[in-house]
Coordinates of C-alpha atoms in Angstrom, one line a residue:
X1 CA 76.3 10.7 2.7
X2 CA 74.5 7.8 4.7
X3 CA 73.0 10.4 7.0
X4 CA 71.5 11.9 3.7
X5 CA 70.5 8.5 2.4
X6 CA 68.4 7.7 6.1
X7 CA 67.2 11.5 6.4
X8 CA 65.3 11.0 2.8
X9 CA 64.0 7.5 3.5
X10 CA 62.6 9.0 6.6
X11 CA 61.2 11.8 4.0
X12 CA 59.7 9.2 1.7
X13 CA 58.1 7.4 4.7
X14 CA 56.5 10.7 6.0
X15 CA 55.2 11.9 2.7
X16 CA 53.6 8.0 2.2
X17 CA 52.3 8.3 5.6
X18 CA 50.8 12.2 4.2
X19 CA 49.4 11.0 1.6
X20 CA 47.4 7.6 3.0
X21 CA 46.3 9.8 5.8
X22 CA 44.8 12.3 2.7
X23 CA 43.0 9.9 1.2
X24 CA 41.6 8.7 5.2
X25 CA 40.0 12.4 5.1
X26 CA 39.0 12.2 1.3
X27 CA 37.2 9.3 2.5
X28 CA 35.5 11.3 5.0
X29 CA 34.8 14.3 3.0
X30 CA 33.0 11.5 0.3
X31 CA 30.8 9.9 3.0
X32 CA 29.9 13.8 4.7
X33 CA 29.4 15.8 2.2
X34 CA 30.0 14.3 -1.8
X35 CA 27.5 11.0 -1.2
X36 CA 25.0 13.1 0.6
X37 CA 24.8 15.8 -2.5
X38 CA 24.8 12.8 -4.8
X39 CA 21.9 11.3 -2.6
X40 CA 19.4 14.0 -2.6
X41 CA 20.3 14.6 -6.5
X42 CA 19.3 11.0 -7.0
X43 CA 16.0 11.3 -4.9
X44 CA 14.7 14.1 -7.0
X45 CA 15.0 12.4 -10.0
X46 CA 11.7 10.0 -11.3
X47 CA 13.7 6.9 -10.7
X48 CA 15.0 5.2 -7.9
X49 CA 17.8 3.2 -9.7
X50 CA 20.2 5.4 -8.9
X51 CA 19.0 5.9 -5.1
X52 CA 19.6 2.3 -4.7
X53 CA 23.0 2.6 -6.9
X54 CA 24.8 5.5 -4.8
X55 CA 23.4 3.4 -1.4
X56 CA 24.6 0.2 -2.9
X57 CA 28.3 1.7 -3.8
X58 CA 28.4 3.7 -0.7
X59 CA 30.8 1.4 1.8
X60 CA 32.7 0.1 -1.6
X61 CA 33.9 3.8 -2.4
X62 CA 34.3 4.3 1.0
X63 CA 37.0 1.6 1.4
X64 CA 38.3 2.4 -2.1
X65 CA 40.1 5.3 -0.8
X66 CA 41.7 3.3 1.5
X67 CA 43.2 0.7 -1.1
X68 CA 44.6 4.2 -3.4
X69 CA 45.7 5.5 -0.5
X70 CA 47.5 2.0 0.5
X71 CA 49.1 1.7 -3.3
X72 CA 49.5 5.1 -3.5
X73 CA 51.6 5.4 -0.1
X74 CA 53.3 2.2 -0.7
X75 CA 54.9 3.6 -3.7
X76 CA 56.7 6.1 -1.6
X77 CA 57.5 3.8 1.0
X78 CA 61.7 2.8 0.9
X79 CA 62.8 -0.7 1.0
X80 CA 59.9 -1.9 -1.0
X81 CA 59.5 -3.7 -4.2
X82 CA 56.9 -1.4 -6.0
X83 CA 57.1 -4.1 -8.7
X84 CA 55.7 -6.8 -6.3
X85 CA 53.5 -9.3 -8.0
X86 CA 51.6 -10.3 -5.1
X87 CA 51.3 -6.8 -4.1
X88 CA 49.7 -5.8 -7.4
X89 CA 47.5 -8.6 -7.1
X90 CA 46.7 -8.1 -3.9
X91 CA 45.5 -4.4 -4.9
X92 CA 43.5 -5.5 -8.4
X93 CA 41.5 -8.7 -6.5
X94 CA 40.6 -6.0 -3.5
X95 CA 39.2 -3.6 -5.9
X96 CA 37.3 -6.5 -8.2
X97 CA 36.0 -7.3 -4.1
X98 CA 34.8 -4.1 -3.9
X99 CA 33.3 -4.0 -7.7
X100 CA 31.6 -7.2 -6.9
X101 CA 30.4 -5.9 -3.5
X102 CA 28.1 -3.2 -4.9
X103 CA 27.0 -5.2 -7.4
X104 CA 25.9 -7.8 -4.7
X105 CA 24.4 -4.8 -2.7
X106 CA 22.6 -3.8 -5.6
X107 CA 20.6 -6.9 -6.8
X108 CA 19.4 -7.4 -2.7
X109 CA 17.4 -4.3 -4.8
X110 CA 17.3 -5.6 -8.1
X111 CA 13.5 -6.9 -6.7
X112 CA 12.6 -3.4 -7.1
X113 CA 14.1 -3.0 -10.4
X114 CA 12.3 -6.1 -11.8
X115 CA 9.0 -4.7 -10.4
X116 CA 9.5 -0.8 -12.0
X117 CA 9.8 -2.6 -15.4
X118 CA 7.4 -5.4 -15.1
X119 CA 5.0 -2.1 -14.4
X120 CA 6.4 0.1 -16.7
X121 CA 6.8 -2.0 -20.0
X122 CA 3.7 -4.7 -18.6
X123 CA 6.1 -8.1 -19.2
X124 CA 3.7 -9.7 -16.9
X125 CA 6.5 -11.2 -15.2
X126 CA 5.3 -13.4 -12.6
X127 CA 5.5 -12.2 -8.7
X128 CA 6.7 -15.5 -7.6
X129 CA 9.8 -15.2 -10.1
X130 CA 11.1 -12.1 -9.3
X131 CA 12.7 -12.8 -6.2
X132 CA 14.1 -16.2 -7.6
X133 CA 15.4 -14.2 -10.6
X134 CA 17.2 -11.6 -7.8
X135 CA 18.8 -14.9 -6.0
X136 CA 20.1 -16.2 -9.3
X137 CA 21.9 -13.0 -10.4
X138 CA 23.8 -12.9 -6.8
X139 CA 24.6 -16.2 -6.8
X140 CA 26.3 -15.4 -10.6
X141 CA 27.9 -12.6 -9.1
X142 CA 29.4 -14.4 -6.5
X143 CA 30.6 -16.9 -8.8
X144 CA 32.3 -15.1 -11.6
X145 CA 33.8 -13.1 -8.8
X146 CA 35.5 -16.1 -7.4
X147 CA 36.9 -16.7 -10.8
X148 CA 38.5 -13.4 -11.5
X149 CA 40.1 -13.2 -8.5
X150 CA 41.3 -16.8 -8.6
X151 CA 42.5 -15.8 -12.8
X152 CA 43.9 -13.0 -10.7
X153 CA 46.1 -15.7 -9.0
X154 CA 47.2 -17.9 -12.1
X155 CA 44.5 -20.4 -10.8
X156 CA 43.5 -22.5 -12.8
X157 CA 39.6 -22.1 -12.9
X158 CA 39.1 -24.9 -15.3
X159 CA 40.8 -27.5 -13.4
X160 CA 38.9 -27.0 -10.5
X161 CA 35.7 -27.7 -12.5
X162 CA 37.4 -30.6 -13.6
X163 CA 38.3 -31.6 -10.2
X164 CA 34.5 -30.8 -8.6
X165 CA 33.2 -33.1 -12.2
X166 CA 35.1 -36.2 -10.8
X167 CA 33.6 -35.7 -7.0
X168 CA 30.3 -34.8 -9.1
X169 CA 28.8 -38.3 -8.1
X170 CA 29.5 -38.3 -4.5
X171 CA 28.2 -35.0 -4.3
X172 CA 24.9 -35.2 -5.8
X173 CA 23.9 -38.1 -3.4
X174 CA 25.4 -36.2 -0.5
X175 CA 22.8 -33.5 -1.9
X176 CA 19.9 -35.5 -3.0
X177 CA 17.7 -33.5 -1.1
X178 CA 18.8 -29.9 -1.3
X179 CA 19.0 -31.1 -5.4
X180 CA 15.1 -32.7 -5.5
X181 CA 14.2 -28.6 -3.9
X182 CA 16.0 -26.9 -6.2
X183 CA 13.8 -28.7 -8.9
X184 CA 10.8 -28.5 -6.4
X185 CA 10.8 -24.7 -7.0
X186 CA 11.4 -25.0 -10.5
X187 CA 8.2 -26.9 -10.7
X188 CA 6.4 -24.3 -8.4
X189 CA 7.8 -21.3 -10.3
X190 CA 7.0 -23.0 -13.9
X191 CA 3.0 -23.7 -12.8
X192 CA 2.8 -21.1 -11.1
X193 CA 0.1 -23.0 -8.9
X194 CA 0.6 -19.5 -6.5
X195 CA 2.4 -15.9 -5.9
X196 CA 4.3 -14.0 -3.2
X197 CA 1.7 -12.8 -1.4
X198 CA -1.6 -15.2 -1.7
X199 CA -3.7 -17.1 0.5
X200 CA -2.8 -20.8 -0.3
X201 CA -3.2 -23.9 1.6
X202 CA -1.9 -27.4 1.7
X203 CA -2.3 -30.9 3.6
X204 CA 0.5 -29.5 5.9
X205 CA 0.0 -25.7 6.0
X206 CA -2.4 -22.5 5.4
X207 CA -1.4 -18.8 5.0
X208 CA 0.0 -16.3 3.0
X209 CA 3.2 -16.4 0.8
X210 CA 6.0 -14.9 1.9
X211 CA 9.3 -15.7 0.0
X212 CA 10.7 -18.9 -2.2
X213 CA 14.3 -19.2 -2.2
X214 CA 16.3 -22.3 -4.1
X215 CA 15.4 -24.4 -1.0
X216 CA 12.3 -23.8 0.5
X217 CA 8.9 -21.9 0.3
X218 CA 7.8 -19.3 3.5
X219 CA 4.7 -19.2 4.5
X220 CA 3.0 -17.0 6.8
X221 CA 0.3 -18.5 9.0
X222 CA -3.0 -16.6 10.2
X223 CA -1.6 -17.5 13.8
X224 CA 1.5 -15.1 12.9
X225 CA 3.8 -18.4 12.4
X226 CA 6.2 -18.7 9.5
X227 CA 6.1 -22.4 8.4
X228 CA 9.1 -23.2 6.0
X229 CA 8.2 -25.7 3.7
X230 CA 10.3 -27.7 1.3
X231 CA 10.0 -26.8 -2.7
X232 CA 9.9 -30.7 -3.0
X233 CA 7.4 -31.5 -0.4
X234 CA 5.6 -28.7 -1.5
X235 CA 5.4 -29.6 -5.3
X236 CA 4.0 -32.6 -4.8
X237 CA 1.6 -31.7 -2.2
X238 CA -2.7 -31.1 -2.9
X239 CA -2.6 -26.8 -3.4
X240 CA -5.7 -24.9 -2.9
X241 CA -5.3 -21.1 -3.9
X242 CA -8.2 -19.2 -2.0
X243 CA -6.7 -15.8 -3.1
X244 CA -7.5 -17.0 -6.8
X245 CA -11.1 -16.8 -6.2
X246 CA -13.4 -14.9 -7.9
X247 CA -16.1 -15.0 -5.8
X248 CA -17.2 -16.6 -2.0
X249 CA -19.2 -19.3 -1.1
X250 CA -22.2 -19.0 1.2
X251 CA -24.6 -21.9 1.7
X252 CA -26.5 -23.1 4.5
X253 CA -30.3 -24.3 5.5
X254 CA -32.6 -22.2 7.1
X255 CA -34.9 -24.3 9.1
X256 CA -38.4 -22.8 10.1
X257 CA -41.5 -24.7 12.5
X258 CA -43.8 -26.5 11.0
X259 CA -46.7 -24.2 11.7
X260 CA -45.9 -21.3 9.3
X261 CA -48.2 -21.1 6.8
X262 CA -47.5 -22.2 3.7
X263 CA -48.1 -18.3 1.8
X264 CA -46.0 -16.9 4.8
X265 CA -43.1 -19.7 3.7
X266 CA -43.0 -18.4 0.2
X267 CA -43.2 -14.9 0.6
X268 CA -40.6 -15.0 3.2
X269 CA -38.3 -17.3 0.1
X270 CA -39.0 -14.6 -2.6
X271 CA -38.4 -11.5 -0.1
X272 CA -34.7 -13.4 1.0
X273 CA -33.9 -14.0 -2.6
X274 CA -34.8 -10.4 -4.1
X275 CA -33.0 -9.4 -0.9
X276 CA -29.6 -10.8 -2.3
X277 CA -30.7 -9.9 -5.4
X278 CA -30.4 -6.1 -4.6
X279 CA -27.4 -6.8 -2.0
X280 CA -24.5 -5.0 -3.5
X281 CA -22.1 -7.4 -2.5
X282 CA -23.9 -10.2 -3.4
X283 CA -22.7 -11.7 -7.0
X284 CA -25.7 -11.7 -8.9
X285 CA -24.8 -14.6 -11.5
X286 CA -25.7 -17.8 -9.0
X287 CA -28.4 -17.4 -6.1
X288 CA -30.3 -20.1 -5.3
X289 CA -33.3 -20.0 -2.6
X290 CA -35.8 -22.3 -2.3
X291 CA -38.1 -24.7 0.0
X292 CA -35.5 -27.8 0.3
X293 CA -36.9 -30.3 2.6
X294 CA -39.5 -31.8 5.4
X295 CA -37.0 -32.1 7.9
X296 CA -37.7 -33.8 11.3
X297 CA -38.4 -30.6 13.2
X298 CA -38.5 -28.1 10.8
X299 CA -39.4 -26.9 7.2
X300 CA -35.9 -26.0 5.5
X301 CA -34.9 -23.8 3.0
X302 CA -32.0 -24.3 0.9
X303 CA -29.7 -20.9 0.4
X304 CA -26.9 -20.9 -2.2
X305 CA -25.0 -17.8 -3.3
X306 CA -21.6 -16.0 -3.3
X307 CA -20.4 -12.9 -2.2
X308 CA -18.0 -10.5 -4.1
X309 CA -15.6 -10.0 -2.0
X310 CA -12.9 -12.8 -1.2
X311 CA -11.4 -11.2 1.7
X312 CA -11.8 -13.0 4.6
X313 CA -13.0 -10.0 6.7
X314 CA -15.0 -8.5 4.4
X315 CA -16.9 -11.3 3.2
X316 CA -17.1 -11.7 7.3
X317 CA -19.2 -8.8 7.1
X318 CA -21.4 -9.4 4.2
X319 CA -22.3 -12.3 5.5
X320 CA -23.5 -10.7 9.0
X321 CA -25.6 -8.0 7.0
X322 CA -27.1 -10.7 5.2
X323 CA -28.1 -12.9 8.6
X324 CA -29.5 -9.7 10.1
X325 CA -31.5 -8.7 6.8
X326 CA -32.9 -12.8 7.0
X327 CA -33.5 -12.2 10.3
X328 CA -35.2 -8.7 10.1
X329 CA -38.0 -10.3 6.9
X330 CA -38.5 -13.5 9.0
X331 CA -39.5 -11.2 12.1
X332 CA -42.0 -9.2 9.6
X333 CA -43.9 -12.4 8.3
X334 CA -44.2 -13.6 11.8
X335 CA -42.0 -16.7 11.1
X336 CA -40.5 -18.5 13.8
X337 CA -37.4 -20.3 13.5
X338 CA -37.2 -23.9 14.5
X339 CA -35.0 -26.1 16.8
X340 CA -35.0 -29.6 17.5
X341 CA -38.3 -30.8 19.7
X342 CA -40.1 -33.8 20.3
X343 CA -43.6 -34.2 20.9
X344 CA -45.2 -37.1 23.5
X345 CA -48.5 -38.2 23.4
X346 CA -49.4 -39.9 26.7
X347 CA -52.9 -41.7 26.7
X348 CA -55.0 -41.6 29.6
X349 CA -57.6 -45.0 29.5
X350 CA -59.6 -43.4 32.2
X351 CA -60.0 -40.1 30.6
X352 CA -59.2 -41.0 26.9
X353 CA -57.2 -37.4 27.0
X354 CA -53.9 -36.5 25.5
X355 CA -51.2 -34.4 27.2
X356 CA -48.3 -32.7 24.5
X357 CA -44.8 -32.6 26.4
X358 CA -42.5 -30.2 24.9
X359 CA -38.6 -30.8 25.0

């Protein structure tokens, strides 16, 4: 009779051992051939969301077969309290892990999703929020998954929040900082003084926008550094948004020698202004050339316009065509341009001549 007893708890133990090392090939099956079907399914569809769904479930499944398999086995198992509290809670906090883990997974994409519906239903949501709003809903995860599991446990949620209210003091001077950039980037987000992706600059820094977490705001330089800057260093710092332009400033003077004639000086100002006048990437509305100034070596004219274009490079460019085209009507009157020179005049009492020295 005991023989029978130890030969079918040796049975039970093989068919628990059967059937965890089922679900180990289930598991494989699901991750060769089931999640790759569903994959490609997903990718023909007209939305991504559940491309990014399947890839952010993909290693929670996965391990799910392994907890079924576990409980399942277990039940088989002699010797063992199937009715085991911690056991069962053990089972139900691993499988709210695993819920919570694709949900995590999925809003590292929910970026994506915010950017599909701010196109698709034109919220104007702003750029710079998105990625805040993304932080914010995995920081939530993470927290209400803390407190199921811990309900899972007959903690007591509540009087841990009561315990962190009485060390609430100590701890907000501990995070005075961390606390004033939180804020920071509430300030930054709320004005909106720039977006992921422009051209700003500060007293400290200059380049494009990268990322704003809780903390901090990323900023790429044009020297291929990323500066991290403080939310509350940058908030109250002097901003200057060049990607908000509308248009580019050009403005210089165009000095000329005194001996051009005075018709060859004005046709040569009419001929530059119709010239950015026709210029395609000139901005029409403000252009401004005229005869400025006597200057100590040369007759100036005063140029004022904007180009188009705000791109650095490209507004590089106009500006070269437009030099060259200056260049090309100056050459055409005959009109030299000046540099600085001084002119001596030595008197000779014996001859009464003069003699011009050129510098």
């Amino acid at each position: 009779m005991e023989f029978l007893e130890v030969e079918n708890k040796w049975i039970q133990l093989g068919i628990a051992l059967l059937i965890f090392f089922l679900f180990l090939i289930m598991r494989k099956i699901f991750a060769k051939y089931i999640f790759n079907l569903f994959l490609k399914i997903s990718r023909k569809s007209s939305t991504e969301f559940f491309t990014h769904l399947f890839l952010a479930f993909e290693r929670p499944v996965r391990m799910l077969f392994v907890i079924l398999g576990l409980y399942i086995s277990v039940l088989y198992v002699p010797f063992w309290n199937h009715h085991n509290d911690i056991f069962l809670q053990i089972v139900r906090s691993a499988i709210i892990f695993l819920a919570s883990w694709g949900l995590y997974n999925l809003s590292s994409s929910s970026s994506l999703f915010f950017h599909s519906v701010n196109e698709k239903y034109n919220l104007k949501i702003d750029q710079l929020l998105i990625p805040f709003l993304s932080k914010t809903i995995r920081f939530l995860i993470i927290a209400m998954t803390f407190s199921v599991i811990a309900g899972e446990f007959n903690y007591d949620v509540n009087g841990f929040i009561t315990g962190l209210g009485l060390g609430g003091l100590a701890f907000a001077l501990a995070a005075k900082e961390t606390i004033e950039n939180f804020f920071g980037g509430i300030v930054i987000i709320t004005e909106k003084p720039f977006s992921i992706g422009e051209w700003i600059k500060t007293p400290s820094v200059e380049g494009v926008v990268e990322d704003i977490t809780f903390r901090s705001t990323k900023i790429r330089t044009f020297a291929q550094a990323l500066v991290t800057v403080p939310n509350a260093r940058l908030a109250n710092e002097n901003i200057t948004n060049w990607s908000k332009m509308g248009k580019r400033q050009i403005t210089f003077h165009l000095g000329v020698t005194y001996d051009t004639p005075s018709e060859r000086l004005e046709t040569c100002i009419n001929r530059i202004e119709k010239m950015l006048r026709d210029h395609d990437d000139i901005h029409p509305e403000t252009i401004f050339v005229s005869f400025d100034e006597f200057n100590h070596s040369s007759l100036d004219i005063f140029l004022y316009f904007f180009t188009n274009t705000t791109t650095w490079g490209d507004f590089l460019n106009v500006k070269q065509d437009v030099n060259f085209k200056i260049m090309r009507i100056l050459e055409e009157e005959q009109v030299s341009f000046a540099f600085p020179t001084q002119t001596l005049h030595l008197e000779k009492t014996s001859s009464n001549k003069e003699e011009k020295v050129y510098n």
